[in-house]
PDB file of C-alpha atoms in Angstrom:
ATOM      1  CA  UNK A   1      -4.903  27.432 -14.263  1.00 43.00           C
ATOM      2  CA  UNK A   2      -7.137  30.016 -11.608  1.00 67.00           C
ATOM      3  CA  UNK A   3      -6.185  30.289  -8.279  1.00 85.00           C
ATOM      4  CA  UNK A   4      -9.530  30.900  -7.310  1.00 88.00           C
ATOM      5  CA  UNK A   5     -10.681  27.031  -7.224  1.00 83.00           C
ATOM      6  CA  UNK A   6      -7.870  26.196  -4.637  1.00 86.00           C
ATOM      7  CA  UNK A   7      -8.472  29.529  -2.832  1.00 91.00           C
ATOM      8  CA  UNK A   8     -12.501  28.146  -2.243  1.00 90.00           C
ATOM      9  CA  UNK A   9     -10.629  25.074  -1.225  1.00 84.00           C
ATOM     10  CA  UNK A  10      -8.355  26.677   1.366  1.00 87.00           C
ATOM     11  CA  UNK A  11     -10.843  28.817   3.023  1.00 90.00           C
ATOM     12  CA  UNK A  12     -13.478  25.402   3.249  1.00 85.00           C
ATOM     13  CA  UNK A  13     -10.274  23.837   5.150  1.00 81.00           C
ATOM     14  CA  UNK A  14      -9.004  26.265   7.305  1.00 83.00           C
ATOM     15  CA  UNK A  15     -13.210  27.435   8.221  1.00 83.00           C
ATOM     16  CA  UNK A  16     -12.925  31.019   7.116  1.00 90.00           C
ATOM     17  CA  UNK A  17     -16.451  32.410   6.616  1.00 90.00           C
ATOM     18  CA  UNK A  18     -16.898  35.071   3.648  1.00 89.00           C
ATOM     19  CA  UNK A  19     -16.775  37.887   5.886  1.00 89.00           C
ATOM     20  CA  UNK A  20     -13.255  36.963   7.243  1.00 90.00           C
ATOM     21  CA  UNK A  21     -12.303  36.282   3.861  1.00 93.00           C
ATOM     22  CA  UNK A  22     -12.915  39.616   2.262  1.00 94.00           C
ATOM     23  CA  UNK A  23     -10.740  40.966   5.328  1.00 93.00           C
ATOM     24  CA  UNK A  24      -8.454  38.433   4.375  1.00 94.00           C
ATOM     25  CA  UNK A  25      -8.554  39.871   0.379  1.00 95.00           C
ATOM     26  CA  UNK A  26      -8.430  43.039   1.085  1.00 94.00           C
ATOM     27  CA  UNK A  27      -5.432  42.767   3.470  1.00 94.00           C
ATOM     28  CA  UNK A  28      -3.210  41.266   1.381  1.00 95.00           C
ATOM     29  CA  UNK A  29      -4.669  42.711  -2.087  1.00 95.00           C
ATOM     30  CA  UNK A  30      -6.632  45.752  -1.334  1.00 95.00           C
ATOM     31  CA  UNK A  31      -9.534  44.561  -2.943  1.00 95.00           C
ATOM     32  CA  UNK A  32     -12.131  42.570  -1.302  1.00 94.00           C
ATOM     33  CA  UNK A  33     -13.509  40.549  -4.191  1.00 93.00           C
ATOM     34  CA  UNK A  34     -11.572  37.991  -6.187  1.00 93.00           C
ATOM     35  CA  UNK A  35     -13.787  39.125  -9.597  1.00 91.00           C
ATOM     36  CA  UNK A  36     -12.233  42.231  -8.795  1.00 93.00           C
ATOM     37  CA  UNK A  37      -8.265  40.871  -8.241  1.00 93.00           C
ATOM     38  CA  UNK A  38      -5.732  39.889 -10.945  1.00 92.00           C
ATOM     39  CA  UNK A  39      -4.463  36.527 -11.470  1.00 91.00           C
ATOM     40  CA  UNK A  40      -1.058  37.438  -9.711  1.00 92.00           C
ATOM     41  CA  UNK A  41      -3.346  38.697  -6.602  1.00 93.00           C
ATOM     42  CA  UNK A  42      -5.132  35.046  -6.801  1.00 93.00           C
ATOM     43  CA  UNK A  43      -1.510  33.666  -6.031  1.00 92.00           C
ATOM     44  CA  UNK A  44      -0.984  36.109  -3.374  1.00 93.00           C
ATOM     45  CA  UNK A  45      -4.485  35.413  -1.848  1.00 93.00           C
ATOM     46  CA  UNK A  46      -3.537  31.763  -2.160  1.00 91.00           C
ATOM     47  CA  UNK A  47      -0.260  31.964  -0.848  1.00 90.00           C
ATOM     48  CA  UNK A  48      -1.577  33.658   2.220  1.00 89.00           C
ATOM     49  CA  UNK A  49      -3.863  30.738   2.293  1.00 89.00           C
ATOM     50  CA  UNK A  50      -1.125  28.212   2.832  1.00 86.00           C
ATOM     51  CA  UNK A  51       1.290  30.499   5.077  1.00 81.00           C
ATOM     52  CA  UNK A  52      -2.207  29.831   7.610  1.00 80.00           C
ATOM     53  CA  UNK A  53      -2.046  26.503   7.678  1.00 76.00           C
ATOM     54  CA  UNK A  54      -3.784  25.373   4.358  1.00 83.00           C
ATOM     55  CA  UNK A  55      -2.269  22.447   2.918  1.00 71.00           C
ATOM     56  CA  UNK A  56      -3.313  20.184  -0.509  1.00 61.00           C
ATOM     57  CA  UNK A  57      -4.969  17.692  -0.475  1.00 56.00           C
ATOM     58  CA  UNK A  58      -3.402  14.050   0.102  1.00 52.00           C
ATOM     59  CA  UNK A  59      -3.539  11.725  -3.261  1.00 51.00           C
ATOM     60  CA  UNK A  60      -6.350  10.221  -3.494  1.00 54.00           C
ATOM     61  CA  UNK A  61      -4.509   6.743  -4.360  1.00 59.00           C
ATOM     62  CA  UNK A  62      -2.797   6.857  -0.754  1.00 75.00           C
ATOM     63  CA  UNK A  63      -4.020   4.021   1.396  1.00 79.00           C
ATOM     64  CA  UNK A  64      -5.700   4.671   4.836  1.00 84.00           C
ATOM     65  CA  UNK A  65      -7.992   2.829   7.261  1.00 85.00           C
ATOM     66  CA  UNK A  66      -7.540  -0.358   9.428  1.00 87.00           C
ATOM     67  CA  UNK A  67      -7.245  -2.754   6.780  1.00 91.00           C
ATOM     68  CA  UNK A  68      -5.119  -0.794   4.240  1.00 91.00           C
ATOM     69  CA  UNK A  69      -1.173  -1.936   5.846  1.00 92.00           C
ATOM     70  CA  UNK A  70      -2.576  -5.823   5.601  1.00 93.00           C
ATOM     71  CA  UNK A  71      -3.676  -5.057   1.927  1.00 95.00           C
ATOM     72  CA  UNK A  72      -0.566  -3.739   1.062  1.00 94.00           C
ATOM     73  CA  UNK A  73       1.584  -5.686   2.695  1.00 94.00           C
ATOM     74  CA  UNK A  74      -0.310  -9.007   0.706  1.00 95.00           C
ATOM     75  CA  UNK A  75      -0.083  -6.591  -2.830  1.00 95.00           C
ATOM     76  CA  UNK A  76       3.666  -6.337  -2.193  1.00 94.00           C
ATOM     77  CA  UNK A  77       4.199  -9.894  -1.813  1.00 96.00           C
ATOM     78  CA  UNK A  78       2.250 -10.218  -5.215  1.00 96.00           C
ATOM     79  CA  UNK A  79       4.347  -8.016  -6.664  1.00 94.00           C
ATOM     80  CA  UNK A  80       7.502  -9.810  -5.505  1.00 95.00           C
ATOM     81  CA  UNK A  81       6.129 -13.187  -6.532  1.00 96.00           C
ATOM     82  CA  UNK A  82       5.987 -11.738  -9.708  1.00 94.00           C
ATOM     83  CA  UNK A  83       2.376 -12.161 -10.267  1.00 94.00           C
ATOM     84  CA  UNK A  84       1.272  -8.637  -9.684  1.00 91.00           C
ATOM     85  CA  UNK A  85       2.082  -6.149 -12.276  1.00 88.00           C
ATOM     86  CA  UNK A  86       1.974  -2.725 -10.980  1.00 89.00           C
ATOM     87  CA  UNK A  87       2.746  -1.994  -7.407  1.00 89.00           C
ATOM     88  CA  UNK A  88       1.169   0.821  -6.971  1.00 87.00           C
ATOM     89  CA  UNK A  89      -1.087   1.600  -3.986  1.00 89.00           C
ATOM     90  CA  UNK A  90      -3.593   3.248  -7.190  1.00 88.00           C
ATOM     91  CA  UNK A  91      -3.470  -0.672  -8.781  1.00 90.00           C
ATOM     92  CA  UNK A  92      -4.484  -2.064  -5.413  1.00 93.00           C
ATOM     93  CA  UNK A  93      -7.126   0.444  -5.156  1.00 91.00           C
ATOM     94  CA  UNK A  94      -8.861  -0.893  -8.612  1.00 91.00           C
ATOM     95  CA  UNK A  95      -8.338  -4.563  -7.598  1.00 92.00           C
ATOM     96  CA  UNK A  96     -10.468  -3.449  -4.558  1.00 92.00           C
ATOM     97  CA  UNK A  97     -13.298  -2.129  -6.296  1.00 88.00           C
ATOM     98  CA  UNK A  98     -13.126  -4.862  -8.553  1.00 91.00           C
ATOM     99  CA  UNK A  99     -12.960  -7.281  -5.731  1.00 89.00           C
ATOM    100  CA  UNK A 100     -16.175  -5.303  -3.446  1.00 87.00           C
ATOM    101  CA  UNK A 101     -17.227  -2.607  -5.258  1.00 87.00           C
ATOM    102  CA  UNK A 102     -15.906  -0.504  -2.592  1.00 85.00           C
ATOM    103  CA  UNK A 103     -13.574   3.003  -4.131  1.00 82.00           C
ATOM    104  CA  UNK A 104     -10.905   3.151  -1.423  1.00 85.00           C
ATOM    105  CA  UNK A 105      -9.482   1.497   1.691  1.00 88.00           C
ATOM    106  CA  UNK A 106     -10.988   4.365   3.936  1.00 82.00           C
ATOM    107  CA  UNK A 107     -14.327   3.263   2.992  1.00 83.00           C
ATOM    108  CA  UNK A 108     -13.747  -1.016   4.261  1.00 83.00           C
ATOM    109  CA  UNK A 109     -15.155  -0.587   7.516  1.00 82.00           C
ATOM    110  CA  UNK A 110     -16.640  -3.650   7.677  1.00 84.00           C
ATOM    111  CA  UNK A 111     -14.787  -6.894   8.398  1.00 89.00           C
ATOM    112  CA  UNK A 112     -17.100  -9.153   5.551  1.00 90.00           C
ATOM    113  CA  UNK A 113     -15.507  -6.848   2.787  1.00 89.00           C
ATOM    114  CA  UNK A 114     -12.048  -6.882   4.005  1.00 91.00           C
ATOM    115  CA  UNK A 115     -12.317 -10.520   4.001  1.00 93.00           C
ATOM    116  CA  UNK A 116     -13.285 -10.644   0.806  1.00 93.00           C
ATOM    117  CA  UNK A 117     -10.288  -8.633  -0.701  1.00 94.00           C
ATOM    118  CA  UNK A 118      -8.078 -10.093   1.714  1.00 95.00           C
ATOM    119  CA  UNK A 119      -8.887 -13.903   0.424  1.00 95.00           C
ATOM    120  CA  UNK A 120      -9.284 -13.040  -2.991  1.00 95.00           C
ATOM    121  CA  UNK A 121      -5.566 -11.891  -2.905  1.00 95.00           C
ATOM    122  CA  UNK A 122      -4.620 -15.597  -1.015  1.00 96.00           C
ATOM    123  CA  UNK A 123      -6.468 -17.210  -3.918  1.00 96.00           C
ATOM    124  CA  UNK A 124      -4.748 -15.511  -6.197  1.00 96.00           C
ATOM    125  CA  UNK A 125      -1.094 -16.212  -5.027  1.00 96.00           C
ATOM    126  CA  UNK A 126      -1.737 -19.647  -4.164  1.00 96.00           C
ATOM    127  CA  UNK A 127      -3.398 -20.393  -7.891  1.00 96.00           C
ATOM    128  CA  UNK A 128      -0.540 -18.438  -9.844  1.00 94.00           C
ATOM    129  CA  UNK A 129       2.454 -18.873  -7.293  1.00 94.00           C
ATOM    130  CA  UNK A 130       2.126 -21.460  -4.978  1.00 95.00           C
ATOM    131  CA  UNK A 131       1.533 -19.714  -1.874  1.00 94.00           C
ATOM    132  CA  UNK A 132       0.150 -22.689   0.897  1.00 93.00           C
ATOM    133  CA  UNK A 133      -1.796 -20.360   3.325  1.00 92.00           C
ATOM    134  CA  UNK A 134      -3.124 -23.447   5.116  1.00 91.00           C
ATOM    135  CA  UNK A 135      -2.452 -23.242   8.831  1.00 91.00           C
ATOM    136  CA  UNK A 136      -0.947 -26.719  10.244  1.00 88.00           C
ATOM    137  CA  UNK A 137      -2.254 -27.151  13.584  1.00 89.00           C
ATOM    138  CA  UNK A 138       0.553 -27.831  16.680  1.00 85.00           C
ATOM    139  CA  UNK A 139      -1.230 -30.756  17.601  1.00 83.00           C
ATOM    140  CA  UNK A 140       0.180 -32.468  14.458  1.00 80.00           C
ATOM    141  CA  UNK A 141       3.416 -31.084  14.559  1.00 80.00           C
ATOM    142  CA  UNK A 142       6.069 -33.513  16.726  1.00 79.00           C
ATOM    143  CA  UNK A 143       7.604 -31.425  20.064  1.00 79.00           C
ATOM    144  CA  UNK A 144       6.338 -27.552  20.096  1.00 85.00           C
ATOM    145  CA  UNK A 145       5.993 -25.893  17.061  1.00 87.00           C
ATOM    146  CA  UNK A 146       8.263 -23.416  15.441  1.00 88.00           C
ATOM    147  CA  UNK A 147       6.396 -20.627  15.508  1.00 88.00           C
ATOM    148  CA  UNK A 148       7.201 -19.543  11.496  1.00 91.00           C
ATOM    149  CA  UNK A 149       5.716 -22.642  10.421  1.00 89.00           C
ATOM    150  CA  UNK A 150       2.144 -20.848   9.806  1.00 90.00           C
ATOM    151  CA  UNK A 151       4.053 -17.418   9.359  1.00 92.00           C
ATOM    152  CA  UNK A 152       2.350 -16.191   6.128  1.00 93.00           C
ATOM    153  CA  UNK A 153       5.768 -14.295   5.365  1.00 94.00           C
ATOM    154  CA  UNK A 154       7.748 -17.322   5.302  1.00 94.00           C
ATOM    155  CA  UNK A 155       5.039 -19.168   3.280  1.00 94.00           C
ATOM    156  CA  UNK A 156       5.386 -16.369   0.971  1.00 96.00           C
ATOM    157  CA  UNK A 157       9.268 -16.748   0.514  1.00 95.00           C
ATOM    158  CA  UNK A 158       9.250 -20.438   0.492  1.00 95.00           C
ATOM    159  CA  UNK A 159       6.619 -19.811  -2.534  1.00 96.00           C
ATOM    160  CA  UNK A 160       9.607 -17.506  -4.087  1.00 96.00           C
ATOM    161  CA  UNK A 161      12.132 -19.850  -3.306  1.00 95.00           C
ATOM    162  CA  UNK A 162      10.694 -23.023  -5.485  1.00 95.00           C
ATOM    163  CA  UNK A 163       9.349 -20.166  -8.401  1.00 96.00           C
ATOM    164  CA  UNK A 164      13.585 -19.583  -8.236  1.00 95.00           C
ATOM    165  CA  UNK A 165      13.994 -23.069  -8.031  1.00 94.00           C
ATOM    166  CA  UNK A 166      11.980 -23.966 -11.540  1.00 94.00           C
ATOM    167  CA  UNK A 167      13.488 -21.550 -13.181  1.00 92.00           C
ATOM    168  CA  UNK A 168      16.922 -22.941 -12.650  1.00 92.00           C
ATOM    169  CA  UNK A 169      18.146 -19.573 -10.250  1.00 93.00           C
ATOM    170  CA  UNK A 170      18.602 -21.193  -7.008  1.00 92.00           C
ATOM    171  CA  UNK A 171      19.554 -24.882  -6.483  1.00 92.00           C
ATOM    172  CA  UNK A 172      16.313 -26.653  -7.335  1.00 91.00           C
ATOM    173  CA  UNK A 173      17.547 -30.534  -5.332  1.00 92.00           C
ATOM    174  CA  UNK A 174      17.693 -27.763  -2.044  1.00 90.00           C
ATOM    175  CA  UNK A 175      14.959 -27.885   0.856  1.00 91.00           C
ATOM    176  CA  UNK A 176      13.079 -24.748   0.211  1.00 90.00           C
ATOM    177  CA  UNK A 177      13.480 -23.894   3.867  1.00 88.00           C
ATOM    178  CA  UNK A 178      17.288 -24.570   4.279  1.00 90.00           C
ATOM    179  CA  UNK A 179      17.430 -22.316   1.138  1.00 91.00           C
ATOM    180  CA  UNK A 180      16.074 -19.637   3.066  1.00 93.00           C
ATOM    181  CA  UNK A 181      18.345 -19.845   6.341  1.00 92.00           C
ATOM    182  CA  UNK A 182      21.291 -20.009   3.661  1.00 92.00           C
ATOM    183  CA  UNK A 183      20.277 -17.086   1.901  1.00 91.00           C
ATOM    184  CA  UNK A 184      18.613 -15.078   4.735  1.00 92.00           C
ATOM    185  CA  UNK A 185      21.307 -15.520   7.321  1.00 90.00           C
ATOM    186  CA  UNK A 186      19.317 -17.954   9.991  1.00 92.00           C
ATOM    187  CA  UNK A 187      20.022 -21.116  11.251  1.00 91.00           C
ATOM    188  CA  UNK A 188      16.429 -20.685  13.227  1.00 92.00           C
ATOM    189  CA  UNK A 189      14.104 -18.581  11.209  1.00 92.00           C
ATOM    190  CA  UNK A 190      11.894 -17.766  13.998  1.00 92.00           C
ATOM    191  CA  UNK A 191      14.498 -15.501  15.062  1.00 92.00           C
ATOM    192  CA  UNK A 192      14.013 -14.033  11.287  1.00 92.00           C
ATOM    193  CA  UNK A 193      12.625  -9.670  12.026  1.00 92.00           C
ATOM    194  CA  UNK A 194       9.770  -8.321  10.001  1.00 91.00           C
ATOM    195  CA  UNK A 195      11.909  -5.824   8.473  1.00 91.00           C
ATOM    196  CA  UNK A 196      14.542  -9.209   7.700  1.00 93.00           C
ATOM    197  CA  UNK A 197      11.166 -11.123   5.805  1.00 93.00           C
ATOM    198  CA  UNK A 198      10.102  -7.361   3.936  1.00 91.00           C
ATOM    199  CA  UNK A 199      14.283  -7.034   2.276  1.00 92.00           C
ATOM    200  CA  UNK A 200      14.380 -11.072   1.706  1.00 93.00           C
ATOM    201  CA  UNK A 201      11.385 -11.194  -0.179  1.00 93.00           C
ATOM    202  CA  UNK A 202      11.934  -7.809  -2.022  1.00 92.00           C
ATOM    203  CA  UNK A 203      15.660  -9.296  -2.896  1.00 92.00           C
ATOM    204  CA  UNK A 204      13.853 -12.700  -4.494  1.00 93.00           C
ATOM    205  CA  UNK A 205      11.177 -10.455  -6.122  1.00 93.00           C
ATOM    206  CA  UNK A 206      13.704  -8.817  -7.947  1.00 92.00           C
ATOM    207  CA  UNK A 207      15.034 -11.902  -9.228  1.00 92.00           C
ATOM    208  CA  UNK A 208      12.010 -13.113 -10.295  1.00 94.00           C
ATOM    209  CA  UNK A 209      11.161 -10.239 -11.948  1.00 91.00           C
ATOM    210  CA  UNK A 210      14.362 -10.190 -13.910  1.00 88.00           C
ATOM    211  CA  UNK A 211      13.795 -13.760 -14.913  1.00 87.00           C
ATOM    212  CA  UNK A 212      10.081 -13.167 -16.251  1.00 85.00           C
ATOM    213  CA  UNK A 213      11.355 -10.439 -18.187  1.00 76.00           C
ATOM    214  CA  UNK A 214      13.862 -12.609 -20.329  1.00 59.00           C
TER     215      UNK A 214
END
């Protein structure tokens, strides 16, 4: 494929008007047109290109903007309740524009259309998996709170836990919660890390991803 589409490119990026760039050309080429070059000059133009700072383009599928680490974290936890397919930042991008319209996370700037997403992705778990996202207010709750009660990671693994229940994996007569301090190492799981609630539900994902598969 030509060089010369990546060379317009890298001059765009790095601001290099046509004038500079025929300096540029002729520098490393001798010649100060690229009709005029060879496609091994192309490459040399090119690789000039990048030794100044020109760099490709990032995917297109990666996620960026304010909302795009809560989207992905809730696509993940699809994924390891076993409803989500594909758990690819490029398959949450087409459930977005399904969900809004909208093409990619660095265009949800406003907080109606993040909701949107955001809640369609509750529904979803809660209809297929069980997932109670239903906040239980302290007032109702005997003596203070523990403060995982509403922690939507926890509500997320206790989902996993009774999916591995049904299926016959883990014991299914077991509290759903003791089941978790069991397997996740807690007596008190409010003293349970982020990083500790990301491994434990990636560890039950994978065994509910074996057992769909049989």
């Amino acid at each position: 494929m030509s060089a010369i589409p990546a060379i317009h490119v890298g001059l765009k990026q790095l601001g290099i008007m046509e004038d500079d760039a025929r300096d540029i050309y002729e520098q490393v080429t001798g010649q100060r047109s690229l009709r005029a070059m060879k496609p091994h000059q192309h490459e040399a133009v090119l690789g000039e290109l990048r030794r100044l700072g020109f760099a490709k383009k990032k995917d297109q599928t990666e996620l960026a903007g304010d909302y795009a680490p809560k989207l992905r974290a809730l696509w993940l936890s699809a994924w390891n309740l076993g409803i989500v397919r594909d758990q690819r930042d490029s398959a949450l991008l087409s459930f977005l524009k399904r969900q809004t319209g909208i093409e990619h996370t660095r265009f949800l700037y406003y907080q109606d259309d993040a909701r949107k997403v955001i809640e369609a992705l509750k529904a979803w778990m809660a209809n297929k998996a069980g997932v109670d996202f239903s906040i239980i207010p302290s007032k109702s709750y005997p003596g203070k709170m523990p403060a995982h009660i509403n922690d939507p990671r926890c509500r997320v693994a206790m989902a996993q836990v009774r999916i591995l229940q049904a299926r016959g994996v883990l014991d299914p007569q077991a509290a759903p919660r003791q089941l978790i301090s069991l397997l996740i190492g807690h007596d008190d799981l409010d003293d349970v890390t982020s990083k500790e609630w990301v491994s434990f539900q990636k560890k039950l994902g994978t065994k509910i991803r074996k057992v769909n598969d049989v």
